Amino acid sequence: MRDDVAIEINDLTVAYREQPVLWDVDLTVPAGVLMAIVGPNGAGKTTLIKSVLGLLKPAAGRILVHGRPYREQRRLVAYVPQRGTVDWDFPTNVLDVVQMGRYGALGWVRRTGRREREQALAALEQVDMVDYADRQISQLSGGQQQRVFLARALVQDARVYLMDEPFQGVDAKTERAIVTVLQSLREAGNTVVVVHHALQTVPEYFDWVTLLNVRLITAGPVAEVFTGENLRVTYGGRVPFHGSMPPVSQEQL
Amino acid sequence: MNPLALLVPDYTLRVVALGAGMLGLVAGALGCFAVLRRQSLLGDAISHAALPGIVLAFLLTGAKNPLVLVLGAALAGWLGTLVVTLIVRHSRLPADSALGIVLSVFFGAGLVLLTWVQQMPTAAQAGLDTFLFGQAATMLAGDVVVITTLGSIALLAVAVFWKEFKLLTFDPEYGATQGLPMRSIDILLTTFLVIAIVIGLQTVGVVLMSALVIAPAAAARQWTDSLGVMVLLAAGFGAIAGVGGALLSGAAEHMPTGPTIVLSAMVLVMLSVSFAPRRGLVWDAVQRRRQRQQLRTDAVLADLHELAQHHKGAHAHDVTVLQMMRGSRTDVPRALGVLRSRGLADRDAAGGWYITEAGRDEITRPGGAGHGDEHGH
Amino acid sequence: MTKSRARAVQAMETSMAIELEIQLVAVVVAVACALSGVFLVLRRMALMSDAISHTVLLGIVLAFFLVRDITSPFLIAGAAATGVATVWLVELLRRTQRLREDAAIGLVFTALFSVAVILISRYAGSVHLDTDAVLLGEIAFAPFRRLEVNGLDLGPRTLWVMGGVLGLNVGFIALFYKELKLSTFDPGLAAALGFSPVLLHYAFMTLVSVTAVGAFDAVGSILVVALMIAPPATAYLLAESLRRMLLLSVAIAAAAALLGFWFAWIVDASIAGSMTSAAGVLFLAAFLLAPHRGIVAVQRRRRRQRWEFARLMLAIHLLHHEDTAASATENHEDHLGAHLRWDARFAQRVIREAEEEGLLRRSPSGVLHLTDQGRLAATQAMQV
């Protein structure tokens, strides 16, 4: 178990049919950073975090979370997916969704109780949604939905947080609120990895950044690595892998 | 003396009603998960896929023992869902095509087995009839016991694995990241759905069993925003449809039980979709109409207020003036009537309208009528 | 319907080549269904065929109540109309936003079917409106119901009816090929271009209903579903273009019809059931063995890719350490495993394969050296 490196990725290659979506990615994410993953559409950003989470099977490579394989470390990793992955017309309320973050810890059959309820309320407090605890989830705005997903992750009491485009389609106030939570997570010594789509806010929100376009372009502290030259290389529309194949589209991911 | 016997004196009818009610209850409860996962037609596929299983079970055991046939049906149905999942996971075919293939091909294979085994087309038809349309009228107490036992097991499973099934239905991917074996949970849920369906095949038949999986759940969804309440309601609706349909078909002439049960369930769906509070269509329409009326009266009141402010002298104004301000599409007299009944406006001896003190307060208070839009809409 | 029964009836008639006629009908039915089915599958409306195949019973019943003649062609019109009505009702329910599309389909068809069965039981019990026939069909009877004009025997009636339906399908698809293609893959664009996808949709569903009704006579409603979905789905796994998919569907449908017929004839089982099963077998074959999409091909590709990527990574690793001081150890075959975190056996195999591919050569000391070809491959792979 390593304390200083949150995620270690070696030679990660993920293929979709004949084309690599991620090719030979070597990435070391130090513990305690708030890191953005940026890159053009089809760069493999979502694929990268899904691979870390074991949701995708790589063609090659190895991933360690705090020094051990992800399988052994699930309790340490919390996932905040894109909002669109779920049907929000499901009959349930906000508190219930947040409590789902404790299902893994409870294990089979055991029910949620007062303890889980209190933990959920505390998480909702953190994202400023505690007044909405009884609200039906279909009545939530985009920003509110995002905060509910964040609360669900907070309840897991993890050390590493992986988020997929949390600021997509969210109002400015919510965005600020979420960033504040992420920063406080970092202050507490956790590692936060965010797939981010808006380049202009990277220097403001994050201290570490990974530039990705099928291959790893570069990764490191924002001040050092987030340069015009590197961005040009990342977004330059270069064709990945065997020369003549077009980049993989977002839908195929 | 059995109290039920007082309500339904006819023994056979009692048995059928009980069996059908139990059936509806179980199918309703489990159907909630299928409907929420957008797998409503999985029930249809399972029902059809069960045929080869029934025939093989009969072939291998030579007996028309209901439990054995149910087992055969369950295995075939289960296999069918497995094939659907495999097709969806490993090819680019969409789910509906996969369901259609399994539904028809399994059924066709069952047909081949049936005719090959029976060799006598008339016998084949007779056996098929009961499978397709059910033979509820000849249900025995033993059948009811089988239905109740297996059904209870399925319901118990839902209670025990409640949070697992809920998570599977809502966000399986997230569940996987928590280390929960979502695929196994999926298989578990599907297994109990298969059980819920095959116990009903001999009663309501293939075509109609899928209705019992969908209708109670669809109806229940209209009444509540909580999954637990939805499942309970769906079970209730299913039971009502089952018992009601059975009794109705018993009372009337030439009303086959299966279809009557299905139509009873349909009635429940239509009533729910129309009249349920908050989600119901009628409710919705009433709400919207009320809102529109509110907007109208607010607008007329605002007009009265504006007139009062601009014409310090003449306080009361004729209806036509107000009508001109609002445009011909608004029913101004009616709005004025409402305002008058609420004390916000009044009429003087000459028939002119003016705004009252209370009306003025209403305009000026925050959140009141004056804070809508002005002329226009 | 089985061979033994057909033969029994044949004994009373003197028709020639009964097998030929049945096969002809079977192929025509299968092909007509497959053509409609291609667009059902692509438009994700496969289960509409299931729904329509059940609701047409109501159409037939209502039409029967109007004309009181079981052999009237008006029945077919009634059935076809219910097909459109089904689509319309499902759409209506869906638009209330209270029900999902799949639930709407399930509710509509079971409700209409139930009404039909009840009507039959109550009011038409005396007339033999055979629900079994609707659901299961009697294809082997086809040769015995002949079309006679002026006393001239023109062949099985079903053949003429389905031939007409087939013609309709071919005509419709040929006429509206571009529009069908566009509205299937990009309905937004189709609407923007000015022609109504909605109108086309209803016209198409009318065609599907007519096809389904015509086919019921031969193979029954449930198996119409199989013929409409399975051959196009099989073709979907094999084809890369719409044209290809249509052609393949036709070929596969015909094959299923013939294979099914002969199996049923030899084993003396249900012809319709056999045709369906044959379609299923062909689907299974494509599912497993299709060139790029088949399971076997996919597994093979995955395995091949794993080794391919490993070889390239090896080449890249060699490239990185070629001119460094530590190259003697870094590029030594025994240490590679440690650096790349490969176990010894895996590493050995990758090295061997890379050597065979001409990417590197082994020196006597055990150090690996990139060849020009290997250097080229590594540099290219690193090009992003």
Short mmCIF file of C-alpha atoms in Angstrom, two decimals, chain B residues 158-376:
data_model
loop_
_atom_site.label_atom_id
_atom_site.label_comp_id
_atom_site.label_asym_id
_atom_site.label_seq_id
_atom_site.Cartn_x
_atom_site.Cartn_y
_atom_site.Cartn_z
CA VAL B 158 -37.50 -9.00 -3.71
CA ALA B 159 -37.73 -8.11 -0.03
CA VAL B 160 -34.36 -9.62 0.83
CA PHE B 161 -32.43 -8.21 -2.11
CA TRP B 162 -34.29 -4.94 -2.15
CA LYS B 163 -31.37 -2.56 -2.23
CA GLU B 164 -29.45 -4.71 -4.72
CA PHE B 165 -32.38 -4.75 -7.13
CA LYS B 166 -32.94 -1.05 -6.66
CA LEU B 167 -29.34 -0.23 -7.45
CA LEU B 168 -29.33 -2.59 -10.42
CA THR B 169 -32.36 -0.87 -11.84
CA PHE B 170 -31.19 2.68 -11.21
CA ASP B 171 -27.41 2.71 -11.80
CA PRO B 172 -25.75 -0.65 -12.45
CA GLU B 173 -22.49 0.86 -13.60
CA TYR B 174 -22.05 2.74 -10.35
CA GLY B 175 -22.87 -0.42 -8.45
CA ALA B 176 -20.08 -2.22 -10.27
CA THR B 177 -17.56 0.40 -9.19
CA GLN B 178 -18.54 -0.28 -5.60
CA GLY B 179 -17.53 -3.87 -6.02
CA LEU B 180 -21.06 -5.24 -6.06
CA PRO B 181 -21.50 -8.15 -8.50
CA MET B 182 -24.06 -6.46 -10.71
CA ARG B 183 -24.14 -9.22 -13.27
CA SER B 184 -25.01 -11.78 -10.66
CA ILE B 185 -27.69 -9.53 -9.26
CA ASP B 186 -29.06 -9.12 -12.77
CA ILE B 187 -29.24 -12.89 -13.19
CA LEU B 188 -30.93 -13.17 -9.82
CA LEU B 189 -33.61 -10.61 -10.65
CA THR B 190 -34.21 -12.13 -14.05
CA THR B 191 -34.57 -15.56 -12.52
CA PHE B 192 -37.34 -14.41 -10.25
CA LEU B 193 -39.00 -12.57 -13.09
CA VAL B 194 -38.94 -15.79 -15.08
CA ILE B 195 -40.54 -17.61 -12.17
CA ALA B 196 -43.23 -14.95 -11.86
CA ILE B 197 -44.05 -15.36 -15.53
CA VAL B 198 -44.02 -19.10 -15.96
CA ILE B 199 -46.32 -19.74 -13.03
CA GLY B 200 -48.92 -17.75 -14.90
CA LEU B 201 -48.57 -19.21 -18.36
CA GLN B 202 -51.04 -22.00 -17.83
CA THR B 203 -53.59 -19.60 -16.43
CA VAL B 204 -53.58 -16.56 -18.67
CA GLY B 205 -51.51 -17.85 -21.55
CA VAL B 206 -48.47 -16.55 -23.36
CA VAL B 207 -49.76 -13.45 -25.02
CA LEU B 208 -51.45 -12.10 -21.97
CA MET B 209 -48.91 -12.88 -19.29
CA SER B 210 -46.74 -10.06 -20.52
CA ALA B 211 -49.64 -7.68 -19.87
CA LEU B 212 -49.66 -8.63 -16.19
CA VAL B 213 -45.99 -7.81 -15.98
CA ILE B 214 -46.45 -4.37 -17.48
CA ALA B 215 -49.88 -3.01 -16.59
CA PRO B 216 -49.89 -3.05 -12.76
CA ALA B 217 -46.42 -1.51 -12.66
CA ALA B 218 -47.32 1.18 -15.20
CA ALA B 219 -50.44 1.99 -13.22
CA ALA B 220 -48.64 2.07 -9.88
CA ARG B 221 -45.97 4.43 -11.19
CA GLN B 222 -48.58 7.14 -11.67
CA TRP B 223 -49.45 7.25 -7.98
CA THR B 224 -46.12 7.45 -6.24
CA ASP B 225 -42.53 8.59 -6.38
CA SER B 226 -41.20 5.92 -4.10
CA LEU B 227 -40.07 2.55 -5.39
CA GLY B 228 -41.31 0.72 -2.31
CA VAL B 229 -44.80 2.13 -2.57
CA MET B 230 -44.79 1.48 -6.30
CA VAL B 231 -44.04 -2.20 -5.82
CA LEU B 232 -46.71 -2.56 -3.15
CA LEU B 233 -49.28 -0.76 -5.26
CA ALA B 234 -48.41 -2.77 -8.32
CA ALA B 235 -48.85 -5.97 -6.35
CA GLY B 236 -52.22 -4.66 -5.18
CA PHE B 237 -53.32 -3.65 -8.65
CA GLY B 238 -52.22 -6.98 -10.03
CA ALA B 239 -54.21 -8.82 -7.39
CA ILE B 240 -57.29 -6.70 -8.04
CA ALA B 241 -57.05 -7.27 -11.77
CA GLY B 242 -56.60 -10.99 -11.21
CA VAL B 243 -59.48 -11.45 -8.79
CA GLY B 244 -61.73 -8.94 -10.51
CA GLY B 245 -61.10 -10.36 -13.93
CA ALA B 246 -61.68 -13.90 -12.75
CA LEU B 247 -64.95 -13.02 -11.02
CA LEU B 248 -66.15 -10.97 -13.94
CA SER B 249 -65.42 -13.71 -16.40
CA GLY B 250 -67.16 -16.17 -14.14
CA ALA B 251 -70.25 -14.00 -13.91
CA ALA B 252 -70.62 -13.26 -17.57
CA GLU B 253 -71.15 -15.68 -20.40
CA HIS B 254 -68.48 -16.41 -22.96
CA MET B 255 -65.89 -14.21 -21.35
CA PRO B 256 -62.60 -16.10 -21.34
CA THR B 257 -60.72 -15.51 -18.12
CA GLY B 258 -57.31 -14.50 -19.44
CA PRO B 259 -58.43 -11.62 -21.64
CA THR B 260 -60.84 -10.39 -18.98
CA ILE B 261 -58.07 -10.19 -16.42
CA VAL B 262 -55.91 -8.31 -18.90
CA LEU B 263 -58.64 -5.83 -19.67
CA SER B 264 -59.25 -5.28 -15.97
CA ALA B 265 -55.58 -4.46 -15.61
CA MET B 266 -55.85 -2.10 -18.58
CA VAL B 267 -58.73 -0.27 -16.97
CA LEU B 268 -56.57 0.27 -13.91
CA VAL B 269 -53.80 1.66 -16.09
CA MET B 270 -56.10 4.04 -17.92
CA LEU B 271 -57.68 5.25 -14.68
CA SER B 272 -54.26 5.76 -13.12
CA VAL B 273 -52.80 7.58 -16.07
CA SER B 274 -55.83 9.86 -16.19
CA PHE B 275 -56.72 10.53 -12.58
CA ALA B 276 -53.74 9.99 -10.36
CA PRO B 277 -52.87 13.09 -8.37
CA ARG B 278 -49.93 15.07 -9.66
CA ARG B 279 -49.01 12.75 -12.53
CA GLY B 280 -52.52 12.13 -13.85
CA LEU B 281 -53.44 13.69 -17.16
CA VAL B 282 -56.74 15.05 -15.93
CA TRP B 283 -55.07 16.51 -12.87
CA ASP B 284 -52.41 18.01 -15.07
CA ALA B 285 -54.96 19.59 -17.37
CA VAL B 286 -56.93 21.00 -14.45
CA GLN B 287 -53.75 22.45 -12.97
CA ARG B 288 -52.76 24.09 -16.18
CA ARG B 289 -56.22 25.53 -16.70
CA ARG B 290 -56.19 26.92 -13.21
CA GLN B 291 -52.81 28.49 -13.84
CA ARG B 292 -53.99 30.09 -17.03
CA GLN B 293 -57.02 31.50 -15.29
CA GLN B 294 -54.83 32.83 -12.55
CA LEU B 295 -52.63 34.58 -15.06
CA ARG B 296 -55.65 36.11 -16.70
CA THR B 297 -57.18 37.47 -13.54
CA ASP B 298 -53.82 38.78 -12.45
CA ALA B 299 -53.45 40.60 -15.73
CA VAL B 300 -56.91 42.19 -15.53
CA LEU B 301 -56.28 43.26 -11.98
CA ALA B 302 -53.03 44.85 -13.06
CA ASP B 303 -54.93 46.70 -15.78
CA LEU B 304 -57.46 48.03 -13.26
CA HIS B 305 -54.60 49.18 -11.09
CA GLU B 306 -52.91 50.96 -13.96
CA LEU B 307 -56.16 52.69 -14.93
CA ALA B 308 -56.67 53.84 -11.37
CA GLN B 309 -53.22 55.30 -11.29
CA HIS B 310 -53.48 57.14 -14.60
CA HIS B 311 -57.03 58.43 -14.33
CA LYS B 312 -57.15 60.08 -10.96
CA GLY B 313 -60.58 61.43 -11.62
CA ALA B 314 -62.84 58.79 -13.13
CA HIS B 315 -62.36 55.67 -11.03
CA ALA B 316 -64.65 53.20 -12.65
CA HIS B 317 -64.22 51.99 -16.19
CA ASP B 318 -66.42 50.14 -18.56
CA VAL B 319 -65.83 46.53 -19.43
CA THR B 320 -65.08 47.43 -23.02
CA VAL B 321 -62.12 49.52 -21.97
CA LEU B 322 -60.63 46.64 -20.08
CA GLN B 323 -61.42 44.28 -22.92
CA MET B 324 -59.50 46.53 -25.31
CA MET B 325 -56.51 46.54 -23.03
CA ARG B 326 -56.42 42.78 -22.84
CA GLY B 327 -57.25 41.98 -26.40
CA SER B 328 -60.15 39.95 -27.74
CA ARG B 329 -58.80 36.56 -26.69
CA THR B 330 -59.19 37.10 -23.00
CA ASP B 331 -62.48 36.49 -21.27
CA VAL B 332 -62.47 39.72 -19.30
CA PRO B 333 -65.99 39.57 -17.85
CA ARG B 334 -65.24 36.22 -16.30
CA ALA B 335 -61.97 37.44 -14.84
CA LEU B 336 -63.77 40.43 -13.41
CA GLY B 337 -66.31 38.14 -11.88
CA VAL B 338 -63.59 36.16 -10.16
CA LEU B 339 -61.92 39.34 -8.92
CA ARG B 340 -65.21 40.58 -7.55
CA SER B 341 -65.84 37.37 -5.66
CA ARG B 342 -62.41 37.68 -4.14
CA GLY B 343 -63.08 41.29 -3.19
CA LEU B 344 -60.25 42.63 -5.30
CA ALA B 345 -62.45 44.61 -7.68
CA ASP B 346 -65.98 45.91 -7.68
CA ARG B 347 -68.67 47.45 -9.81
CA ASP B 348 -70.35 50.80 -9.22
CA ALA B 349 -73.97 51.72 -9.83
CA ALA B 350 -73.27 52.69 -13.46
CA GLY B 351 -71.70 49.34 -14.22
CA GLY B 352 -68.11 50.51 -14.35
CA TRP B 353 -65.31 48.50 -12.77
CA TYR B 354 -62.72 49.69 -10.32
CA ILE B 355 -60.03 48.24 -8.15
CA THR B 356 -60.64 47.99 -4.41
CA GLU B 357 -58.33 48.64 -1.51
CA ALA B 358 -57.76 44.93 -1.14
CA GLY B 359 -56.99 44.74 -4.81
CA ARG B 360 -54.40 47.45 -4.48
CA ASP B 361 -52.78 45.58 -1.62
CA GLU B 362 -52.71 42.45 -3.70
CA ILE B 363 -50.90 44.28 -6.46
CA THR B 364 -48.29 45.83 -4.27
CA ARG B 365 -47.45 42.93 -2.02
CA PRO B 366 -44.39 40.93 -3.11
CA GLY B 367 -45.39 37.75 -4.90
CA GLY B 368 -48.80 39.19 -5.62
CA ALA B 369 -50.67 39.74 -8.83
CA GLY B 370 -48.78 42.88 -9.75
CA HIS B 371 -45.53 41.12 -10.30
CA GLY B 372 -46.45 39.34 -13.45
CA ASP B 373 -46.12 40.90 -16.86
CA GLU B 374 -48.06 43.96 -17.96
CA HIS B 375 -49.72 44.33 -21.33
CA GLY B 376 -49.47 41.41 -23.60
#
